[in-house]
XYZ file of C-alpha atoms in Angstrom:
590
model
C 165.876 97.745 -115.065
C 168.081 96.256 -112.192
C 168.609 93.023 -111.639
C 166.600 92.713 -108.735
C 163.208 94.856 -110.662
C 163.895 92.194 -113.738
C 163.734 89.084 -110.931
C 160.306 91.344 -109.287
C 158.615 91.124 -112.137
C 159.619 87.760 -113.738
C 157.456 86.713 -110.356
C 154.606 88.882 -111.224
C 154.307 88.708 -114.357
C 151.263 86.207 -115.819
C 152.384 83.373 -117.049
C 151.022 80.850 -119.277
C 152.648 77.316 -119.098
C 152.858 75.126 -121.976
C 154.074 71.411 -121.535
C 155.913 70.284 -124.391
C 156.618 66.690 -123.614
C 157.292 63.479 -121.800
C 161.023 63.311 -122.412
C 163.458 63.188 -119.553
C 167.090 62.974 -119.149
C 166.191 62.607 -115.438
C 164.019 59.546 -113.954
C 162.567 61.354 -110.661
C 161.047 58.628 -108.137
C 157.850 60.569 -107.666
C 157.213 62.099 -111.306
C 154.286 63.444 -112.086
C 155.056 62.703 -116.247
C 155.456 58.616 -116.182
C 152.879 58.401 -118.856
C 154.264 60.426 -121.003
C 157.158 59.435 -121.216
C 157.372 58.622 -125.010
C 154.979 61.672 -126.298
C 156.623 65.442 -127.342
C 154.429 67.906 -128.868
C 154.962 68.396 -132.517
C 156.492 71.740 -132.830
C 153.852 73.696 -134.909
C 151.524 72.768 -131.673
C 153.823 74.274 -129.250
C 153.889 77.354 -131.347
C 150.450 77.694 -131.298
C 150.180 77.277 -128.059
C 152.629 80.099 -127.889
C 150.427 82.302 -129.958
C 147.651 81.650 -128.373
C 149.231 83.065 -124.975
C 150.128 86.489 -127.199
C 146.199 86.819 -128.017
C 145.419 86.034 -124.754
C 146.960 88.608 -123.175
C 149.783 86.751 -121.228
C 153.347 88.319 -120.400
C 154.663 85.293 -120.192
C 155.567 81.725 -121.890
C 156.382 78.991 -118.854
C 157.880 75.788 -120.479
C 157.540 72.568 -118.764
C 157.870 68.853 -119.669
C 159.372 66.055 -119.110
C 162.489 68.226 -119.335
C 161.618 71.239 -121.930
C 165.161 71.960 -121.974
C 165.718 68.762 -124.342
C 162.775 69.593 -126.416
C 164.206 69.455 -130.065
C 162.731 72.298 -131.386
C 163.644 74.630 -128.448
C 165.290 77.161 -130.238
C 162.385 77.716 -132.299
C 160.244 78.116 -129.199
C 162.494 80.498 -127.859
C 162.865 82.481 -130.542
C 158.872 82.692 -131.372
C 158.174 83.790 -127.911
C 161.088 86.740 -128.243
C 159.447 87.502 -131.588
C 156.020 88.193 -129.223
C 158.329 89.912 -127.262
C 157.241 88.129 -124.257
C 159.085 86.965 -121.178
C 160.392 83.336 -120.822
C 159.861 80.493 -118.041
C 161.262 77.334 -117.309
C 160.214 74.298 -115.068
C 163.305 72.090 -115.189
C 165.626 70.220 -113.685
C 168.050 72.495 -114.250
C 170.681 70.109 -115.818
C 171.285 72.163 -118.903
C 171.114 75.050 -117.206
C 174.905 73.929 -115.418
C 176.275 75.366 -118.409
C 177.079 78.932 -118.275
C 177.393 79.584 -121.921
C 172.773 78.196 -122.121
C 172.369 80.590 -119.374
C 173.624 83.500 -120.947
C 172.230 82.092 -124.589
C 168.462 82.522 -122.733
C 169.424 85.497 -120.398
C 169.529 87.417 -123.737
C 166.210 85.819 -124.872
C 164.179 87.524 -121.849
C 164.724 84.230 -119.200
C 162.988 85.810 -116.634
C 161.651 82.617 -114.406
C 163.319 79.460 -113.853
C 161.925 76.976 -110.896
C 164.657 74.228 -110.469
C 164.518 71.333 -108.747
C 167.155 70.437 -106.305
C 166.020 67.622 -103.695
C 168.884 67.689 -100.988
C 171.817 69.540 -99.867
C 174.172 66.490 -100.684
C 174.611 64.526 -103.952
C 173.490 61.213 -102.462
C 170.128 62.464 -101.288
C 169.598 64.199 -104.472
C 170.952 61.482 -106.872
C 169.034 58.949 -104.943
C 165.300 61.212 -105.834
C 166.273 61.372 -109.418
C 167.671 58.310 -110.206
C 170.455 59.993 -111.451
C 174.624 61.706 -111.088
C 173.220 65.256 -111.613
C 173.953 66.960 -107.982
C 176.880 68.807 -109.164
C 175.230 70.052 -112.312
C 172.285 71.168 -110.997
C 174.030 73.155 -107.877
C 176.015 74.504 -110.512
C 172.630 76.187 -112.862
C 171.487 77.566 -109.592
C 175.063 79.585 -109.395
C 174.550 80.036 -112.705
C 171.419 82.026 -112.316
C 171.616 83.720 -109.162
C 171.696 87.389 -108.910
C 171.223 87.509 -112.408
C 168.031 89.234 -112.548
C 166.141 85.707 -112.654
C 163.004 85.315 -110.454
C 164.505 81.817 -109.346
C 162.763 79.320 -107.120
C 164.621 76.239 -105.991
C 161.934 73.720 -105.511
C 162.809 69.476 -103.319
C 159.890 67.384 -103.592
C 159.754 66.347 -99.633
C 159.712 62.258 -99.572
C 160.759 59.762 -97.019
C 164.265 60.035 -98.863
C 165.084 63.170 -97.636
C 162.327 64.775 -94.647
C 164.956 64.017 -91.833
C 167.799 66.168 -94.288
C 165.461 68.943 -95.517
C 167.637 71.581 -93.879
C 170.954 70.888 -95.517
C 169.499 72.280 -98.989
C 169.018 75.422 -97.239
C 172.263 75.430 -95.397
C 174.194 74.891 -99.185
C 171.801 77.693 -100.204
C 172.095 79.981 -97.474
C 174.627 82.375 -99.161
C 173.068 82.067 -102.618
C 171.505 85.765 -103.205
C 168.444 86.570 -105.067
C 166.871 82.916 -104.267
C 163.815 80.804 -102.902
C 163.433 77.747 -101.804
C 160.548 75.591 -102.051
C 160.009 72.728 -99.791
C 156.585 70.584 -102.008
C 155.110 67.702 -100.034
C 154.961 64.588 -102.754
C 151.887 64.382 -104.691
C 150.730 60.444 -105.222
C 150.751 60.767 -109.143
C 152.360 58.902 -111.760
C 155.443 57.306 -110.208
C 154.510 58.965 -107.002
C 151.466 57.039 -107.107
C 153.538 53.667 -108.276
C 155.886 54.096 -105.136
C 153.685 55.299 -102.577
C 154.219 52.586 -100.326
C 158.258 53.677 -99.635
C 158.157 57.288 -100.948
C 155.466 59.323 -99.173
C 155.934 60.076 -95.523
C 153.183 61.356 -93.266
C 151.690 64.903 -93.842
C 152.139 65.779 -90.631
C 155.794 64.613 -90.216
C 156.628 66.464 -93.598
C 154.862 69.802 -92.029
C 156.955 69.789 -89.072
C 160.288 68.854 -91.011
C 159.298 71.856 -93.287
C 158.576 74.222 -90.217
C 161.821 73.650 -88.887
C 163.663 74.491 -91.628
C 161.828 78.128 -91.839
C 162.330 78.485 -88.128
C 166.229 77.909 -88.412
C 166.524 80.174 -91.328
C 164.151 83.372 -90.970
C 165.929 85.692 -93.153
C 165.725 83.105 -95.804
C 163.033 83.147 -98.666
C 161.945 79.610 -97.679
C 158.501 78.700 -98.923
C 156.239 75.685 -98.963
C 153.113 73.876 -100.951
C 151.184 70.332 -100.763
C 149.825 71.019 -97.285
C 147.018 71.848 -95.538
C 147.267 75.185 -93.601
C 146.752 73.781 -90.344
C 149.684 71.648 -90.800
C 151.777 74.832 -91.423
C 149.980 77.516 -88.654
C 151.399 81.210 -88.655
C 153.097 80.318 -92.260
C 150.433 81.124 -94.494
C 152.255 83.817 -96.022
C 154.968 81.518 -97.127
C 152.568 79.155 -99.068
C 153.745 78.650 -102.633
C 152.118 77.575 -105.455
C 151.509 78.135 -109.434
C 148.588 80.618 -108.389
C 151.224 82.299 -106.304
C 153.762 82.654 -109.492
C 151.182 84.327 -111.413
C 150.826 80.739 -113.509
C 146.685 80.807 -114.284
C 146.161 78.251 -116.982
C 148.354 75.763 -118.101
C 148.020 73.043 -121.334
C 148.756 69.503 -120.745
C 150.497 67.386 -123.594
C 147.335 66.116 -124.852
C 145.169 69.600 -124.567
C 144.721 71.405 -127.412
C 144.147 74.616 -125.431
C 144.819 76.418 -122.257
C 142.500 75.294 -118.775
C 142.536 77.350 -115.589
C 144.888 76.042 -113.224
C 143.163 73.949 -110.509
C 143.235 71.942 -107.906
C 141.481 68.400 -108.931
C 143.747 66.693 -107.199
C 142.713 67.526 -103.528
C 140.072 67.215 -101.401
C 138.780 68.764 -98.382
C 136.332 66.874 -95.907
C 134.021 67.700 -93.547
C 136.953 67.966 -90.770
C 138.104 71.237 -92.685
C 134.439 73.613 -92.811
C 134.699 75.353 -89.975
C 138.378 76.050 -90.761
C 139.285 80.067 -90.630
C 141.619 78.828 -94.201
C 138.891 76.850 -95.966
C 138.735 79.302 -98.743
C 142.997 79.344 -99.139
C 143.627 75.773 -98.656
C 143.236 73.245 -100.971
C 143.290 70.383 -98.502
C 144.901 66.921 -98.509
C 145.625 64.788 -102.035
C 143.130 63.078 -102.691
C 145.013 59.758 -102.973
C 146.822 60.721 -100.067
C 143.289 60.986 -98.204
C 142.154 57.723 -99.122
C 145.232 55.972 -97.651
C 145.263 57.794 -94.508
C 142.346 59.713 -93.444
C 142.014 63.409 -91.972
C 142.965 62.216 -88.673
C 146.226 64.562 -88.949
C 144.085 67.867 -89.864
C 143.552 70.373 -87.224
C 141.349 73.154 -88.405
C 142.005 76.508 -86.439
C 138.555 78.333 -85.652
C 138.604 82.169 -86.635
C 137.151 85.005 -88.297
C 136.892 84.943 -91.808
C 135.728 87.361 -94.962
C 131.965 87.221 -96.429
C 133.453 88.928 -99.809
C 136.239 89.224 -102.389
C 136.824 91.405 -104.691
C 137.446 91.373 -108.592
C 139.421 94.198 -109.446
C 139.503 95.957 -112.560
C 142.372 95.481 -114.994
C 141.972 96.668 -118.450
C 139.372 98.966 -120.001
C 138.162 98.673 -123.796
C 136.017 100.967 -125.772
C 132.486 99.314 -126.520
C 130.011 97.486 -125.624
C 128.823 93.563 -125.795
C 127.060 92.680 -128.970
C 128.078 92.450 -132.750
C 130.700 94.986 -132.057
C 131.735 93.554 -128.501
C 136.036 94.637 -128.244
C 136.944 91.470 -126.743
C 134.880 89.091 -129.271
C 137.093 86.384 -130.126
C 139.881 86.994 -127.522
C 138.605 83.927 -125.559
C 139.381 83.758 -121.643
C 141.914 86.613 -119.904
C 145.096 85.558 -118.045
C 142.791 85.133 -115.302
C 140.281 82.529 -116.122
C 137.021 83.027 -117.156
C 135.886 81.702 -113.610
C 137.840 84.875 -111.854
C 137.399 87.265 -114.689
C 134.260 89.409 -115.584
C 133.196 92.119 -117.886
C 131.465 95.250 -116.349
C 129.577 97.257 -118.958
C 129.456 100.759 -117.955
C 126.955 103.325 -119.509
C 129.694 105.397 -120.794
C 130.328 103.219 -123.225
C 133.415 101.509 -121.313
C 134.109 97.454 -121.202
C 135.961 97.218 -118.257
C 137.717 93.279 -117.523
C 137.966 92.367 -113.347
C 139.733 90.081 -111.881
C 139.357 88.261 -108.761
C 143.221 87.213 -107.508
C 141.803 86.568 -103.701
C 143.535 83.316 -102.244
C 140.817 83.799 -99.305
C 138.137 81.957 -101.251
C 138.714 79.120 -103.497
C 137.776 78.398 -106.963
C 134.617 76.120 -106.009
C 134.037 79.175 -104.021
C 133.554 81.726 -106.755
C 132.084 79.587 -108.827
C 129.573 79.280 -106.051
C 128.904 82.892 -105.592
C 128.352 83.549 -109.320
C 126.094 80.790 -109.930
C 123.959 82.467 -107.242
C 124.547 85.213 -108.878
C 125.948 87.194 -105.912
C 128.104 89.864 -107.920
C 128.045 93.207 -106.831
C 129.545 96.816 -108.148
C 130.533 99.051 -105.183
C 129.164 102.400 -105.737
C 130.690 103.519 -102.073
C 133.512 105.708 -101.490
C 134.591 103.386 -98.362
C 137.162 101.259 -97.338
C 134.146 98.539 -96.995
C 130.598 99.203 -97.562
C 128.579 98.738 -94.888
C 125.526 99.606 -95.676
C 124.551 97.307 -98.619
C 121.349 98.875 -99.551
C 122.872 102.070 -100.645
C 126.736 101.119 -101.608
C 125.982 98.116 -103.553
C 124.687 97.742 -106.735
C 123.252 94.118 -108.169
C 125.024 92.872 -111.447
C 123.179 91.049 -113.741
C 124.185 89.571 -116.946
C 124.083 91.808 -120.003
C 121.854 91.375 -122.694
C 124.383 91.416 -125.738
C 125.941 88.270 -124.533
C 122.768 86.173 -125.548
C 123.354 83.779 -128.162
C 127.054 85.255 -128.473
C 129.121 82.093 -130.336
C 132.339 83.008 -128.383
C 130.493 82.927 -124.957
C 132.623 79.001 -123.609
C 135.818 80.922 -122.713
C 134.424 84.413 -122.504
C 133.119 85.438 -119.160
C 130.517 87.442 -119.979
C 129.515 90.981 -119.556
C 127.857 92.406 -116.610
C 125.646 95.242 -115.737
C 123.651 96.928 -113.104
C 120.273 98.673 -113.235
C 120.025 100.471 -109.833
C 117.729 97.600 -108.082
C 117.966 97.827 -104.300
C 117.591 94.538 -103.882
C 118.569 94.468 -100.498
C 115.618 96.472 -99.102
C 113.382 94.406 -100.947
C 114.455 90.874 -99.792
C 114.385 92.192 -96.316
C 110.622 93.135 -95.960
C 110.168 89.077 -95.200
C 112.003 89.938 -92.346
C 110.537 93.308 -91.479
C 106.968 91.516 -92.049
C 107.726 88.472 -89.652
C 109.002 90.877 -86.821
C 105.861 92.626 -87.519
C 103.399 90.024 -86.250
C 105.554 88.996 -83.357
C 103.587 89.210 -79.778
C 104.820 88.024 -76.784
C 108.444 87.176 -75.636
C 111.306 87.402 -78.014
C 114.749 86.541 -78.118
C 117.055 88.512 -80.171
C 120.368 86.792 -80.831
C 123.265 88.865 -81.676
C 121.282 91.561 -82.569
C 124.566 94.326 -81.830
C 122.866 97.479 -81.504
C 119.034 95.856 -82.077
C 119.069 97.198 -85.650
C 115.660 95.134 -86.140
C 114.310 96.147 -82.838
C 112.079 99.369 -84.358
C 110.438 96.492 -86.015
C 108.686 94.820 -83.767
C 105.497 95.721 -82.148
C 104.925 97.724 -79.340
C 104.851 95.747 -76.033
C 106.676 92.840 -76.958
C 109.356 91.686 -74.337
C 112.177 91.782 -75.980
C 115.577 90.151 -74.349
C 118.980 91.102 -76.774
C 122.223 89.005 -76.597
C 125.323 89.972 -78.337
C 128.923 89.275 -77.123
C 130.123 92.968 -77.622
C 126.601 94.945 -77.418
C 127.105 99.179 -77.817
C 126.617 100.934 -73.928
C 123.424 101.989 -73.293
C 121.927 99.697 -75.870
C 117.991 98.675 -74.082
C 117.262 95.165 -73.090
C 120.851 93.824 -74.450
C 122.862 91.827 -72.445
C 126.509 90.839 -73.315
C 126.994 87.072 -73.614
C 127.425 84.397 -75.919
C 123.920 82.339 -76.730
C 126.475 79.396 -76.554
C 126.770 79.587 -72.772
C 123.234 80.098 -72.707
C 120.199 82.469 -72.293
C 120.566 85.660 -70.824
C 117.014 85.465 -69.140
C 115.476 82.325 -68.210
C 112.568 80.981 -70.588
C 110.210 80.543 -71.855
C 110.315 82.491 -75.204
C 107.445 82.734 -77.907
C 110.116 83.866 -80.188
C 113.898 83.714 -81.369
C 116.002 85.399 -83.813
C 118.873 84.682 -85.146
C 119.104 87.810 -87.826
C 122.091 88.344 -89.944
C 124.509 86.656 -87.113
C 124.292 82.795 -87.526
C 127.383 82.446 -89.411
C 128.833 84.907 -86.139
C 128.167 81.989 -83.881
C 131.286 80.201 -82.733
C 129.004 76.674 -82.448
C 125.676 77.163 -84.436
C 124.819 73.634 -83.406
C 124.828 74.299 -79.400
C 123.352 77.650 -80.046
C 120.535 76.365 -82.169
C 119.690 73.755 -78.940
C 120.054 76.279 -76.278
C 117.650 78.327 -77.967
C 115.067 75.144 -78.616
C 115.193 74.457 -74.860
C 114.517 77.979 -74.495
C 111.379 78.342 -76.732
C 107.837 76.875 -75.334
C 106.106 74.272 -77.575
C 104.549 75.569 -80.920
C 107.634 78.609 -79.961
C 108.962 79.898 -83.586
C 112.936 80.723 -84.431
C 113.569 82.722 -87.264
C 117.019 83.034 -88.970
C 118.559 84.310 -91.782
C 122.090 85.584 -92.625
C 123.866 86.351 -96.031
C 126.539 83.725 -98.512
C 129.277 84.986 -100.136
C 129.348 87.690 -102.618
C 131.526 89.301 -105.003
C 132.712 92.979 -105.075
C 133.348 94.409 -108.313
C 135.745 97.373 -107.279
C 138.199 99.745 -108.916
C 141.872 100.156 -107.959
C 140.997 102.702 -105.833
C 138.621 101.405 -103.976
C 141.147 98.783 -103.547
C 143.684 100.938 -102.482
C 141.170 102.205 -100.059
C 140.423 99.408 -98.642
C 143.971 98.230 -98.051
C 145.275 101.416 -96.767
C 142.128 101.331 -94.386
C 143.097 100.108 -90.663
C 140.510 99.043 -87.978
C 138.934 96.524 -90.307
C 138.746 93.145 -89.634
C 137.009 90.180 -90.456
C 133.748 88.639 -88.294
C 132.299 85.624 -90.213
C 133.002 82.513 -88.240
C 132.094 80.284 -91.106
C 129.804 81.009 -94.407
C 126.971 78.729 -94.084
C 123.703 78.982 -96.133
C 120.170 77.977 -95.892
C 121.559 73.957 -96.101
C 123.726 74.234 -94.020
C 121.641 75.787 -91.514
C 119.092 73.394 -91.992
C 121.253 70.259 -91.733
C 122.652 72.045 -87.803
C 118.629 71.557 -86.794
C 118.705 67.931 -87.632
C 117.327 65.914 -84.588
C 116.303 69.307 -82.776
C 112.313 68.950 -81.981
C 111.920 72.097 -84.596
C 110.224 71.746 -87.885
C 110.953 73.983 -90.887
C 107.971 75.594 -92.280
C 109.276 77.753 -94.480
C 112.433 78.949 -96.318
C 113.996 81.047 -98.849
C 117.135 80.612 -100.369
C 119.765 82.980 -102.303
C 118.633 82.469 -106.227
C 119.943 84.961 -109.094
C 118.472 88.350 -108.753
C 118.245 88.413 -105.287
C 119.796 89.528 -102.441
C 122.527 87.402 -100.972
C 120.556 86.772 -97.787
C 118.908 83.846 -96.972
C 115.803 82.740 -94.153
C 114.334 79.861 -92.794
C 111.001 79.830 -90.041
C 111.303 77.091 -87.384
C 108.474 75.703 -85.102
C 109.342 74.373 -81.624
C 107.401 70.767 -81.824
């Protein structure tokens, strides 16, 4: 393996990171680990922690503190994750790591990862972050390291110390090979939290210091984390975080197990929900939030996906029940809240996982509460026809009453159900009884049209409607009706969450409708595709595909737009387990 496939896959490999301790020989202004200062892991715990990564599944061991580097029983660490014969991580400050001779000790113990922090290109601005004379050390680990086969991240905390210097760590970089750089915006924990007042600068003053620095050195592997997207536009590529390294559960010094990396800490508000990243970005800290608002957030409008997809990763022999192959493993490398079991009828216990950045956590949580999993039975790059390339999974039966259910997933399986036919006779059976005028918004190529009676008139809308399509004009329903009103009717079918402004939309069509007038909606939530690598190849090899979704609103949200609108709801159904994904809601004009 070269150097440069050994630092490739010390990134991709999954990683498991165990703190061991408190203990410092640094005293960082902002750090995270003030409270545990005084507490180290006894060393049997850290082994079994170690262990308990093997079973797992992980390639990896990530050790963190405090500083694990001064962890008294590090040798034995080391040497019981070679025994496993599984790669080796650091998070450190990177003193020890200034001497060549502990380099080359761990190099030969399968150091694969090391993310160093270095917090300015000079030894005042660094000394002055960590409250202590290790500049010269520290520069001298990263030398160390380099080209060395290493998947090495240099990571400076940006604080008011050092935002108007950020670029003269990448300027005593630039000539370093086989590097990144990681520009984090302070978090207000521990210390950070203590010294808020003189430590943390603005969000948006740290965004733009950051941006210049990638903007003055593009060929450099200059990444960034702590932000909002919108504070970082066109740079979403270069977001960095543990996600990003692979690192997909992590155990605190007073856990007693592994817990799915996360991101408590941050909020988003109302400010981010139309936002084309809402499902990537975590928002603002939380702390941070209450001190200063969202007044700095601006959320870019865009398309956005209605899916993600959990990809399969290993295959077992068996089935779930008394003999279930992964009883007692406990959750994969991926979480048991973006990993799944599909149960195949060959006999086949195939694990997914869903590594999409596009939809957050709360997001897939979301999705499989509803239970809006799906198994692609299409030979497309995207299926577009969801009655007859998607197949509804359901939870299988030998999970039930299973005692090692907490960190398992669970198994799913399909039973053929078209469940998308069925859901949509409401909608077939309201256009049915529909007399009069009717407005049809977004309605494409009219795909609902042969539904509705004879010698209705019907007026279409769409902004890109197919030539030669009857009775559809092109326009937005934003800039309002295409023919003027009254209407007995409106629909809004399958393209609310299309609409660039569903509030303005919603009361151009109430203006448009005559009293006791009825509007109809319904559109689809999230949903999860459970797809194999091929069809994920596919997919990505596919061109001409693109999203559409201008948000992914449900039957609350859609509710909530109407508020103060003279329409009454008088009836609704929303997305429940073992149903469709699509969801309806029948308006009256008052």
């Amino acid at each position: 393996m070269t150097t440069l496939d050994a630092r490739r896959a010390g990134y991709r490999a999954t990683k498991a990171l165990i703190k061991v301790g408190g203990a410092c020989n640094e005293k960082c202004v902002f750090c995270h680990a003030t409270g545990f200062r005084e507490i180290d892991l006894q060393p049997a715990d850290v082994l079994r922690k170690v262990d308990l990564a093997r079973r797992r599944g992980f390639e990896m061991v990530v050790l963190s503190g405090g500083e694990p580097t001064i962890y008294p029983a590090l040798r034995e660490i080391i040497e019981r994750v070679y025994g496993h014969k599984m790669l080796l991580g650091f998070v450190t400050n990177g003193v020890r790591f200034g001497y060549p001779e502990f380099c080359t000790a761990l190099l030969a113990r399968n150091l694969r990862y090391v993310y160093l922090s270095l917090h300015g290109g000079d030894a005042r601005t660094h000394n002055r972050a960590v409250v202590a004379k290790t500049f010269d050390q520290t520069v001298a680990a990263v030398r160390n390291l380099a080209g060395r086969g290493v998947a090495l991240t240099v990571n400076c905390v940006v604080t008011r110390i050092n935002v108007d210097a950020l670029g003269g760590l990448a300027e005593l970089l630039a000539f370093v090979p086989d590097l990144r750089i990681k520009y984090s915006f302070v978090q207000l924990r521990g210390a950070g939290l203590e010294n808020a007042d003189a430590l943390v600068p603005l969000a948006s003053e740290a965004a733009a210091a950051i941006r210049e620095v990638i903007e003055s050195h593009p060929a450099m592997d200059v990444t960034w984390g702590g932000l909002p997207h919108c504070l970082m536009p066109g740079l979403a590529d270069r977001y960095d975080d543990l996600l990003t390294n692979h690192v997909t559960v992590m155990s605190e010094v007073d856990e007693e197990r592994f817990f799915s990396v996360d991101t408590r800490d941050f909020t988003k508000t109302e400010t981010c929900r139309p936002c084309v990243d809402a499902g990537r970005c975590t928002g603002l800290h939380t702390e941070y939030l209450a001190r200063h608002g969202d007044a700095e957030l601006a959320p870019r409008h865009g398309p956005r996906p209605n899916s993600f997809d959990f990809e399969r990763d290993e295959i077992h022999v068996g089935a779930p029940g008394v003999a279930c192959p992964v009883r007692g493993r406990g959750e994969p490398p991926w979480g048991a809240g973006r990993s799944l079991y599909l149960a195949r009828g060959d006999g086949r216990l195939e694990l997914y996982a869903a590594r999409t950045r596009d939809f957050s956590d709360v997001e897939i949580d979301r999705a499989r509460a509803a239970g809006q999993l799906y198994v692609d039975v299409s030979e497309k790059a995207a299926p577009d026809d969801f009655a007859a390339d998607l197949r509804l999974a359901r939870p299988h039966a030998g999970c039930d009453g299973c005692p090692d259910r907490g960190p398992c997933p669970g198994a799913l399986t399909t039973d053929g159900e078209d469940v998308f036919t069925r859901d949509d006779a409401i909608v077939r059976e309201h256009l049915a009884r529909l007399a009069g005028r009717v407005l049809d918004v977004g309605c494409g190529e009219a795909r609902y049209r042969r539904f509705i009676a004879e010698g209705v008139d019907y007026v279409g809308i769409d902004p890109s409607p197919p030539s030669g399509a009857k009775g559809v004009a092109a326009g937005r329903i934003e800039d309002g009706v295409p023919a003027p009103g009254p209407y007995d009717h409106a629909l809004v079918l399958r393209s609310y969450n299309h609409l660039s402004d569903p509030r303005r939309a919603l009361a151009t069509l109430c203006a448009a409708l005559r009293p006791g007038g009825t509007l109809f909606v319904c559109d689809n939530v999230p949903f999860g595709l459970v797809r194999t690598p091929e069809q994920i190849a596919r997919a990505r090899a596919a061109t001409g595909l693109s999203f559409e979704h201008a948000r992914n609103d449900g039957l609350t949200d859609a509710v909530a737009a109407l508020a103060g609108l003279p329409l009454r709801v008088v009836a609704s159904g929303d997305v429940t387990p073992g149903r469709s994904n699509q969801w309806w809601l029948r308006a009256e004009r008052a």
